[in-house]
Short mmCIF file of C-alpha atoms and ligand atoms in Angstrom, two decimals:
data_model
loop_
_atom_site.label_atom_id
_atom_site.label_comp_id
_atom_site.label_asym_id
_atom_site.label_seq_id
_atom_site.Cartn_x
_atom_site.Cartn_y
_atom_site.Cartn_z
CA UNK A 263 -81.17 -79.18 -19.18
CA UNK A 264 -77.92 -79.43 -17.30
CA UNK A 265 -75.17 -81.84 -17.97
CA UNK A 266 -72.92 -82.92 -15.18
CA UNK A 267 -71.07 -85.52 -17.35
CA UNK A 268 -69.61 -83.56 -20.13
CA UNK A 269 -67.22 -80.34 -19.90
CA UNK A 270 -68.86 -77.66 -22.10
CA UNK A 271 -66.80 -74.90 -23.89
CA UNK A 272 -68.40 -71.99 -25.70
CA UNK A 273 -66.77 -70.84 -28.94
CA UNK A 274 -67.05 -67.65 -30.70
CA UNK A 275 -66.42 -67.20 -34.18
CA UNK A 276 -64.99 -63.82 -34.44
CA UNK A 277 -64.46 -62.31 -38.41
CA UNK A 278 -66.92 -65.05 -39.22
CA UNK A 279 -69.55 -63.78 -37.54
CA UNK A 280 -69.67 -60.80 -39.48
CA UNK A 281 -70.41 -62.31 -42.80
CA UNK A 282 -73.92 -60.84 -43.33
CA UNK A 283 -75.69 -63.62 -45.25
CA UNK A 284 -73.25 -65.78 -45.91
CA UNK A 285 -72.61 -66.22 -41.78
CA UNK A 286 -74.62 -70.12 -41.64
CA UNK A 287 -72.09 -71.37 -44.27
CA UNK A 288 -68.99 -69.75 -42.22
CA UNK A 289 -70.01 -71.05 -39.35
CA UNK A 290 -71.11 -74.11 -40.22
CA UNK A 291 -67.82 -75.04 -41.97
CA UNK A 292 -66.12 -73.73 -38.94
CA UNK A 293 -68.33 -76.24 -36.38
CA UNK A 294 -67.12 -78.94 -39.07
CA UNK A 295 -63.23 -78.27 -38.45
CA UNK A 296 -63.89 -78.40 -34.71
CA UNK A 297 -65.95 -81.74 -34.97
CA UNK A 298 -63.23 -83.22 -37.22
CA UNK A 299 -60.22 -82.03 -34.84
CA UNK A 300 -62.11 -83.45 -31.50
CA UNK A 301 -63.58 -86.47 -33.00
CA UNK A 302 -60.94 -88.53 -31.53
CA UNK A 303 -62.33 -87.21 -27.86
CA UNK A 304 -64.51 -89.68 -26.03
CA UNK A 305 -68.49 -88.21 -26.46
CA UNK A 306 -67.49 -85.16 -28.75
CA UNK A 307 -70.79 -82.91 -29.92
CA UNK A 308 -70.63 -79.63 -31.29
CA UNK A 309 -73.66 -77.70 -32.13
CA UNK A 310 -74.23 -74.24 -33.51
CA UNK A 311 -76.79 -72.15 -31.89
CA UNK A 312 -77.54 -68.21 -32.00
CA UNK A 313 -74.21 -67.62 -33.28
CA UNK A 314 -72.36 -69.60 -31.09
CA UNK A 315 -70.79 -72.89 -30.97
CA UNK A 316 -71.09 -75.12 -28.07
CA UNK A 317 -68.48 -78.05 -27.93
CA UNK A 318 -69.27 -80.73 -25.21
CA UNK A 319 -67.08 -83.68 -24.63
CA UNK A 320 -66.81 -86.31 -21.65
CA UNK A 321 -65.65 -85.27 -18.11
CA UNK A 322 -62.94 -87.59 -18.54
CA UNK A 323 -61.16 -85.69 -21.54
CA UNK A 324 -58.44 -83.34 -20.12
CA UNK A 325 -59.77 -79.90 -20.92
CA UNK A 326 -55.98 -78.51 -22.12
CA UNK A 327 -56.04 -81.52 -24.65
CA UNK A 328 -59.58 -80.00 -26.19
CA UNK A 329 -58.53 -76.39 -25.48
CA UNK A 330 -54.97 -77.40 -27.51
CA UNK A 331 -57.00 -79.12 -30.44
CA UNK A 332 -59.32 -75.71 -30.75
CA UNK A 333 -56.26 -73.40 -30.99
CA UNK A 334 -55.21 -74.76 -34.16
CA UNK A 335 -58.52 -74.04 -35.97
CA UNK A 336 -58.81 -70.80 -38.10
CA UNK A 337 -62.13 -69.09 -37.77
CA UNK A 338 -62.28 -69.23 -33.39
CA UNK A 339 -61.83 -65.85 -31.75
CA UNK A 340 -61.84 -67.32 -28.22
CA UNK A 341 -63.00 -70.29 -26.05
CA UNK A 342 -64.29 -70.17 -22.81
CA UNK A 343 -64.49 -73.67 -20.78
CA UNK A 344 -67.85 -73.29 -19.24
CA UNK A 345 -70.40 -74.78 -16.65
CA UNK A 346 -74.09 -74.69 -17.21
CA UNK A 347 -77.17 -74.67 -14.66
CA UNK A 348 -81.04 -73.79 -14.87
CA UNK A 349 -82.00 -70.31 -15.87
CA UNK A 350 -83.36 -69.17 -12.55
CA UNK A 351 -82.03 -67.18 -9.85
CA UNK A 352 -81.52 -69.75 -7.65
CA UNK A 353 -79.43 -72.22 -9.27
CA UNK A 354 -77.42 -69.79 -10.93
CA UNK A 355 -76.45 -68.57 -7.22
CA UNK A 356 -76.05 -72.14 -6.53
CA UNK A 357 -73.84 -72.92 -9.53
CA UNK A 358 -71.95 -69.69 -9.21
CA UNK A 359 -70.62 -70.41 -5.38
CA UNK A 360 -69.41 -74.09 -6.67
CA UNK A 361 -67.74 -72.66 -9.60
CA UNK A 362 -65.87 -70.21 -7.32
CA UNK A 363 -64.85 -72.48 -4.39
CA UNK A 364 -63.44 -74.68 -7.52
CA UNK A 365 -61.71 -71.46 -8.61
CA UNK A 366 -60.52 -70.78 -4.58
CA UNK A 367 -59.03 -74.04 -4.07
CA UNK A 368 -57.06 -74.43 -7.12
CA UNK A 369 -56.03 -71.27 -7.93
CA UNK A 370 -56.30 -69.35 -4.81
CA UNK A 371 -58.62 -66.78 -6.04
CA UNK A 372 -59.21 -63.93 -3.44
CA UNK A 373 -61.66 -61.24 -5.58
CA UNK A 374 -63.86 -61.15 -8.56
CA UNK A 375 -66.73 -59.03 -10.35
CA UNK A 376 -69.56 -60.75 -11.71
CA UNK A 377 -70.43 -59.79 -15.54
CA UNK A 378 -74.21 -60.95 -16.18
CA UNK A 379 -76.10 -60.73 -19.61
CA UNK A 380 -79.27 -62.45 -20.47
CA UNK A 381 -79.45 -63.56 -24.56
CA UNK A 382 -83.30 -64.64 -23.17
CA UNK A 383 -84.98 -61.19 -22.72
CA UNK A 384 -87.71 -62.63 -21.42
CA UNK A 385 -85.45 -63.65 -18.14
CA UNK A 386 -87.38 -61.46 -15.21
CA UNK A 387 -84.15 -60.51 -14.26
CA UNK A 388 -82.26 -57.68 -15.84
CA UNK A 389 -78.26 -57.72 -16.56
CA UNK A 390 -77.41 -55.55 -13.79
CA UNK A 391 -79.39 -57.16 -11.19
CA UNK A 392 -78.35 -60.61 -11.97
CA UNK A 393 -74.87 -59.58 -11.48
CA UNK A 394 -75.62 -57.91 -8.28
CA UNK A 395 -77.93 -60.94 -6.99
CA UNK A 396 -75.20 -63.41 -7.90
CA UNK A 397 -72.46 -61.34 -6.65
CA UNK A 398 -74.34 -60.98 -3.12
CA UNK A 399 -74.87 -64.70 -3.47
CA UNK A 400 -71.08 -65.35 -4.46
CA UNK A 401 -70.17 -63.70 -1.16
CA UNK A 402 -72.29 -65.02 0.84
CA UNK A 403 -71.22 -68.44 0.31
CA UNK A 404 -67.69 -68.02 -0.06
CA UNK A 405 -66.32 -66.40 2.73
CA UNK A 406 -62.57 -65.59 1.55
CA UNK A 407 -64.07 -64.10 -1.67
CA UNK A 408 -64.19 -60.08 -1.96
CA UNK A 409 -65.42 -57.94 -4.64
CA UNK A 410 -63.26 -56.05 -6.66
CA UNK A 411 -64.90 -53.76 -9.72
CA UNK A 412 -61.44 -52.36 -11.24
CA UNK A 413 -58.58 -55.46 -11.20
CA UNK A 414 -60.72 -58.86 -10.11
CA UNK A 415 -58.41 -61.95 -9.38
CA UNK A 416 -61.36 -63.64 -11.91
CA UNK A 417 -64.35 -62.48 -14.09
CA UNK A 418 -67.45 -64.54 -13.35
CA UNK A 419 -69.62 -64.16 -16.36
CA UNK A 420 -72.66 -65.23 -16.09
CA UNK A 421 -74.73 -65.89 -19.71
CA UNK A 422 -78.18 -66.61 -19.42
CA UNK A 423 -80.00 -68.16 -22.73
CA UNK A 424 -83.24 -69.63 -23.34
CA UNK A 425 -83.25 -72.93 -21.30
CA UNK A 426 -79.88 -72.96 -20.08
CA UNK A 427 -77.26 -70.54 -18.18
CA UNK A 428 -73.53 -70.36 -18.49
CA UNK A 429 -71.12 -69.64 -16.28
CA UNK A 430 -67.54 -68.88 -16.98
CA UNK A 431 -64.46 -66.98 -16.42
CA UNK A 432 -61.97 -66.70 -18.87
CA UNK A 433 -61.67 -66.36 -22.75
CA UNK A 434 -59.17 -68.04 -24.22
CA UNK A 435 -57.78 -66.63 -27.73
CA UNK A 436 -58.05 -68.47 -30.89
CA UNK A 437 -56.09 -67.82 -34.04
CA UNK A 438 -59.20 -65.59 -35.87
CA UNK A 439 -59.39 -65.68 -39.46
CA UNK A 440 -61.66 -67.54 -41.23
CA UNK A 441 -62.68 -71.29 -41.40
CA UNK A 442 -60.07 -73.46 -43.35
CA UNK A 443 -61.95 -74.25 -46.96
CA UNK A 444 -64.01 -71.25 -47.08
CA UNK A 445 -61.55 -69.29 -49.37
CA UNK A 446 -60.29 -70.90 -52.58
CA UNK A 447 -57.41 -72.87 -52.67
CA UNK A 448 -53.63 -72.02 -53.15
CA UNK A 449 -50.20 -73.49 -54.43
CA UNK A 450 -47.31 -72.31 -52.19
CA UNK A 451 -43.82 -72.79 -52.96
CA UNK A 452 -42.86 -74.08 -49.77
CA UNK A 453 -38.84 -73.85 -49.53
CA UNK A 454 -37.06 -75.37 -46.28
CA UNK A 455 -36.76 -72.07 -44.59
CA UNK A 456 -38.45 -69.77 -42.52
CA UNK A 457 -40.32 -67.27 -44.59
CA UNK A 458 -42.31 -70.05 -46.77
CA UNK A 459 -43.93 -71.81 -43.60
CA UNK A 460 -45.29 -68.68 -42.15
CA UNK A 461 -46.67 -67.23 -45.50
CA UNK A 462 -48.40 -70.75 -45.97
CA UNK A 463 -49.96 -70.05 -42.66
CA UNK A 464 -51.22 -66.74 -43.27
CA UNK A 465 -53.15 -67.63 -46.11
CA UNK A 466 -54.75 -70.88 -44.82
CA UNK A 467 -55.34 -68.40 -41.99
CA UNK A 468 -57.94 -66.52 -44.47
CA UNK A 469 -59.84 -69.81 -45.30
CA UNK A 470 -57.64 -70.79 -47.98
CA UNK A 471 -57.32 -74.33 -48.66
CA UNK A 472 -53.53 -75.06 -49.58
CA UNK A 473 -51.50 -77.04 -51.47
CA UNK A 474 -47.22 -76.90 -52.28
CA UNK A 475 -44.85 -76.99 -54.45
CA UNK A 476 -41.13 -78.01 -53.35
CA UNK A 477 -38.31 -78.05 -55.66
CA UNK A 478 -35.30 -79.32 -55.40
CA UNK A 479 -31.91 -80.15 -57.04
CA UNK A 480 -31.08 -83.89 -56.30
CA UNK A 481 -28.21 -84.94 -56.03
CA UNK A 482 -26.97 -81.39 -55.23
CA UNK A 483 -29.13 -81.32 -52.35
CA UNK A 484 -29.61 -84.15 -50.35
CA UNK A 485 -32.57 -86.78 -49.46
CA UNK A 486 -31.94 -85.24 -46.04
CA UNK A 487 -32.95 -81.66 -46.94
CA UNK A 488 -36.14 -82.95 -48.62
CA UNK A 489 -37.09 -84.84 -45.68
CA UNK A 490 -37.00 -81.76 -43.68
CA UNK A 491 -38.99 -80.07 -45.90
CA UNK A 492 -42.02 -83.04 -45.48
CA UNK A 493 -41.26 -82.65 -41.61
CA UNK A 494 -42.43 -78.94 -41.90
CA UNK A 495 -45.39 -79.32 -44.06
CA UNK A 496 -46.29 -81.75 -41.55
CA UNK A 497 -46.30 -79.10 -38.77
CA UNK A 498 -48.17 -76.71 -41.14
CA UNK A 499 -50.90 -79.83 -42.06
CA UNK A 500 -51.63 -79.66 -38.13
CA UNK A 501 -53.70 -76.18 -39.25
CA UNK A 502 -53.95 -76.49 -42.62
CA UNK A 503 -55.36 -80.04 -42.74
CA UNK A 504 -54.02 -82.90 -44.98
CA UNK A 505 -52.82 -81.47 -48.11
CA UNK A 506 -51.18 -82.66 -51.41
CA UNK A 507 -47.54 -81.42 -51.84
CA UNK A 508 -45.93 -81.78 -55.48
CA UNK A 509 -41.77 -82.26 -55.25
CA UNK A 510 -40.26 -81.08 -58.73
CA UNK A 511 -36.44 -81.83 -59.88
CA UNK A 512 -35.55 -78.48 -61.11
CA UNK A 513 -31.22 -79.10 -61.88
CA UNK A 514 -32.06 -79.39 -65.83
CA UNK A 515 -33.52 -76.31 -65.74
CA UNK A 516 -30.50 -74.97 -63.57
CA UNK A 517 -27.90 -76.50 -65.74
CA UNK A 518 -28.98 -75.01 -68.84
CA UNK A 519 -29.27 -71.48 -67.07
CA UNK A 520 -25.85 -71.47 -65.80
CA UNK A 521 -24.87 -72.72 -69.33
CA UNK A 522 -26.63 -70.01 -71.62
CA UNK A 523 -27.44 -67.25 -69.23
CA UNK A 524 -24.62 -64.40 -67.54
CA UNK A 525 -23.70 -65.32 -64.01
CA UNK A 526 -24.96 -62.35 -62.21
CA UNK A 527 -28.86 -63.18 -63.67
CA UNK A 528 -29.43 -67.16 -62.49
CA UNK A 529 -30.60 -66.57 -59.63
CA UNK A 530 -33.39 -64.41 -61.04
CA UNK A 531 -33.56 -66.81 -63.88
CA UNK A 532 -34.27 -69.56 -61.77
CA UNK A 533 -37.09 -67.71 -59.90
CA UNK A 534 -38.72 -67.28 -62.97
CA UNK A 535 -38.69 -70.81 -63.84
CA UNK A 536 -40.07 -71.96 -60.12
CA UNK A 537 -43.22 -69.46 -60.85
CA UNK A 538 -43.87 -71.00 -64.57
CA UNK A 539 -43.35 -74.39 -63.23
CA UNK A 540 -45.88 -73.91 -60.20
CA UNK A 541 -48.33 -72.03 -62.22
CA UNK A 542 -48.71 -75.11 -63.92
CA UNK A 543 -48.99 -77.74 -61.48
CA UNK A 544 -51.60 -75.00 -60.09
CA UNK A 545 -53.64 -74.94 -63.04
CA UNK A 546 -53.21 -78.67 -63.23
CA UNK A 547 -54.63 -79.16 -59.68
CA UNK A 548 -57.24 -76.26 -59.48
CA UNK A 549 -55.35 -73.85 -57.36
CA UNK A 550 -56.52 -70.48 -58.04
CA UNK A 551 -52.86 -68.34 -56.95
CA UNK A 552 -49.62 -69.04 -55.87
CA UNK A 553 -48.08 -68.15 -52.61
CA UNK A 554 -44.63 -67.52 -51.84
CA UNK A 555 -42.76 -66.04 -48.62
CA UNK A 556 -40.77 -62.76 -50.42
CA UNK A 557 -40.64 -60.04 -48.13
CA UNK A 558 -39.55 -56.22 -49.91
CA UNK A 559 -35.75 -55.91 -50.09
CA UNK A 560 -35.02 -59.17 -48.10
CA UNK A 561 -32.42 -60.48 -50.42
CA UNK A 562 -31.41 -59.96 -53.73
CA UNK A 563 -34.18 -61.54 -55.59
CA UNK A 564 -37.10 -59.77 -53.49
CA UNK A 565 -36.34 -56.32 -54.47
CA UNK A 566 -38.91 -54.33 -56.43
CA UNK A 567 -37.59 -54.73 -59.93
CA UNK A 568 -36.68 -58.26 -59.11
CA UNK A 569 -40.16 -58.83 -58.07
CA UNK A 570 -41.84 -57.08 -61.00
CA UNK A 571 -39.52 -58.93 -63.33
CA UNK A 572 -40.45 -62.51 -61.67
CA UNK A 573 -44.03 -61.63 -61.63
CA UNK A 574 -43.74 -61.18 -65.34
CA UNK A 575 -42.84 -64.90 -65.95
CA UNK A 576 -46.56 -65.83 -65.05
CA UNK A 577 -50.51 -64.49 -65.57
CA UNK A 578 -51.55 -66.67 -61.92
CA UNK A 579 -52.10 -64.06 -59.15
CA UNK A 580 -49.11 -64.34 -56.94
CA UNK A 581 -49.71 -63.79 -53.41
CA UNK A 582 -46.93 -62.45 -51.04
CA UNK A 583 -48.67 -62.04 -47.39
CA UNK A 584 -45.20 -61.14 -45.78
CA UNK A 585 -44.21 -58.63 -48.41
CA UNK A 586 -44.33 -55.76 -45.83
CA UNK A 587 -42.91 -57.98 -42.83
CA UNK A 588 -39.76 -57.63 -41.16
CA UNK A 589 -37.59 -60.55 -40.71
CA UNK A 590 -38.12 -60.33 -36.81
CA UNK A 591 -41.60 -60.56 -36.90
CA UNK A 592 -41.79 -63.39 -39.48
CA UNK A 593 -39.72 -65.15 -36.83
CA UNK A 594 -41.78 -64.37 -34.38
CA UNK A 595 -44.83 -65.87 -36.35
CA UNK A 596 -42.46 -68.92 -37.11
CA UNK A 597 -41.80 -69.47 -33.38
CA UNK A 598 -45.16 -69.21 -32.35
CA UNK A 599 -46.75 -71.61 -35.15
CA UNK A 600 -43.63 -74.28 -34.50
CA UNK A 601 -42.29 -74.24 -37.68
CA UNK A 602 -39.45 -71.94 -36.70
CA UNK A 603 -36.84 -75.02 -35.22
CA UNK A 604 -37.43 -77.31 -38.17
CA UNK A 605 -36.59 -74.11 -40.64
CA UNK A 606 -33.49 -73.39 -39.19
CA UNK A 607 -32.02 -77.01 -39.43
CA UNK A 608 -29.07 -76.58 -41.63
CA UNK A 609 -29.67 -78.18 -45.11
CA UNK A 610 -29.59 -76.69 -48.59
CA UNK A 611 -31.90 -75.16 -50.43
CA UNK A 612 -32.06 -75.76 -54.67
CA UNK A 613 -31.76 -71.91 -54.79
CA UNK A 614 -28.31 -71.81 -53.18
CA UNK A 615 -26.92 -74.41 -55.62
CA UNK A 616 -24.95 -72.27 -58.29
CA UNK A 617 -25.69 -69.23 -56.59
CA UNK A 618 -24.08 -66.66 -58.07
CA UNK A 619 -21.25 -63.99 -55.93
CA UNK A 620 -23.20 -60.94 -57.21
CA UNK A 621 -27.13 -61.69 -57.93
CA UNK A 622 -28.40 -58.64 -60.25
CA UNK A 623 -30.29 -56.48 -57.67
CA UNK A 624 -31.97 -54.19 -60.54
CA UNK A 625 -32.44 -56.47 -62.75
CA UNK A 626 -34.44 -55.31 -66.09
CA UNK A 627 -37.31 -57.66 -67.99
CA UNK A 628 -35.99 -56.70 -70.89
CA UNK A 629 -32.58 -57.60 -70.76
CA UNK A 630 -33.68 -60.70 -68.74
CA UNK A 631 -36.08 -62.05 -71.19
CA UNK A 632 -33.28 -61.45 -73.98
CA UNK A 633 -30.91 -63.96 -72.34
CA UNK A 634 -33.69 -66.02 -71.93
CA UNK A 635 -34.11 -66.29 -75.39
CA UNK A 636 -31.17 -68.87 -75.62
CA UNK A 637 -33.49 -71.18 -73.60
CA UNK A 638 -36.14 -73.24 -74.81
CA UNK A 639 -38.51 -72.24 -72.09
CA UNK A 640 -41.29 -74.76 -72.94
CA UNK A 641 -39.27 -77.51 -73.24
CA UNK A 642 -37.54 -76.90 -69.77
CA UNK A 643 -40.83 -76.80 -68.17
CA UNK A 644 -41.73 -79.85 -69.51
CA UNK A 645 -38.86 -81.14 -68.17
CA UNK A 646 -39.41 -80.24 -64.87
CA UNK A 647 -42.80 -81.19 -65.13
CA UNK A 648 -41.61 -85.02 -65.93
CA UNK A 649 -40.01 -85.03 -62.37
CA UNK A 650 -43.07 -84.28 -60.27
CA UNK A 651 -43.75 -86.62 -57.54
CA UNK A 652 -46.90 -86.38 -55.75
CA UNK A 653 -47.08 -86.97 -51.68
CA UNK A 654 -49.63 -86.13 -49.23
CA UNK A 655 -48.67 -84.51 -46.14
CA UNK A 656 -50.14 -85.88 -42.92
CA UNK A 657 -50.46 -83.45 -39.80
CA UNK A 658 -47.23 -84.08 -37.83
P1 ATP B 216 -37.85 -68.97 -47.35
O1 ATP B 216 -37.31 -68.73 -46.25
O2 ATP B 216 -39.13 -69.29 -47.61
O3 ATP B 216 -36.97 -70.03 -47.79
P2 ATP B 216 -36.20 -66.91 -48.48
O4 ATP B 216 -36.16 -65.67 -47.56
O5 ATP B 216 -34.83 -68.31 -48.05
O6 ATP B 216 -37.29 -67.67 -48.22
P3 ATP B 216 -35.99 -67.14 -51.40
O7 ATP B 216 -35.04 -68.27 -51.59
O8 ATP B 216 -35.44 -66.34 -52.24
O9 ATP B 216 -36.46 -66.63 -50.05
O10 ATP B 216 -37.34 -67.95 -51.80
C1 ATP B 216 -37.88 -66.84 -51.86
C2 ATP B 216 -39.33 -67.42 -52.05
O11 ATP B 216 -39.16 -68.17 -53.16
C3 ATP B 216 -39.88 -68.57 -51.04
O12 ATP B 216 -40.27 -67.79 -49.71
C4 ATP B 216 -40.05 -69.69 -51.26
O13 ATP B 216 -42.26 -69.66 -51.28
C5 ATP B 216 -39.66 -69.67 -52.39
N1 ATP B 216 -38.59 -71.10 -52.85
C6 ATP B 216 -37.14 -70.57 -52.64
N2 ATP B 216 -36.82 -71.73 -52.75
C7 ATP B 216 -38.08 -72.66 -53.19
C8 ATP B 216 -37.64 -74.20 -53.29
N3 ATP B 216 -36.48 -74.98 -53.15
N4 ATP B 216 -39.16 -74.70 -53.29
C9 ATP B 216 -40.27 -74.15 -53.20
N5 ATP B 216 -40.58 -72.75 -53.27
C10 ATP B 216 -38.87 -71.92 -52.84
MG1 MG B 217 -35.07 -69.82 -49.04
#
């Protein structure tokens, strides 16, 4: 069965394909996600077959558009736009010539090499012979071409399967990772900075569904600062799908900390409250863990001592996917996923309100807890939670 009216894409699922008995589950989740993102295109069909996913769209849908959407899907290792033909040597030879003619015209291709494989072991010609014979057919049909087995302009992949043969020339890399929704739900502490959006992306890439909490200190932080975070979240929703964001005012907590605790401790005290409030939000919303954009040693509140003190405030697991990354590497990922430009827009963050001049870099838990005993912790958590607003974040 060949389909002259359809564009075909072969999608490889990378790590999801290694999951043993769970493989069908991972592949099903991946196919569902692809289906969801491509449903806006005419005539889209998504089918799983023999460990691959085959996507078909109407010919009128531009290839770039389909590839752009599929590149947002976690769990895809690579994508190959392909053509198909009957699985017999004559049809394959003719199709290969037609395919290469098109590449000569559009890309000025001069050299090629055929790579053949037969998933259908009953096909009468063995792979090396398919390659040799199709190579000869292409040379005969496309006089300008020559074979270069070392550095060809293009590889011509011939993939013979039961009832159909696919021909393609490139493998476009996806993000890899695991399909969204295959690995629990995490609550990310999302600031307007560079780091936490990258942390969100990295956990979602491992299949984790995301929810977010953002803390502000209105009116010390502006309405515009909040809009910026919502816009940043929308960029993340492109990859993470629609998610909920909890928006919470920490100003009453900050005022109590500033009034009652030593000035150099205010940042670490605030961080402990952020974690506690986030822990409550997580538990109320079925999130298994917290996610932050902390990276070891990046600022005073991210030294190893500070992280120990911060962690001690909650019992829920805290994931810090950026912990061992350098800032330049984090910035590279931010650029790659499209959050960087938004992150560097200059708006105030609640962490920078009442910022101490000399924050402690080596806080000790006993001392921090002692200072904290001047506060009504439970009451402050309740006050913060009472300000909670919940909004839906849609893909940008
Ligand atoms: P980022 O670039 O993500 O803002 P940062 O390097 O500025 O991080 P901090 O301000 O110390 O570092 O924050 C560390 C982490 O705490 C952030 O990555 C984020 O997960 C969380 N966080 C900080 N501020 C907020 C906020 N206003 N709302 C929610 N989470 C926050
Ligand atoms: Mg920040």
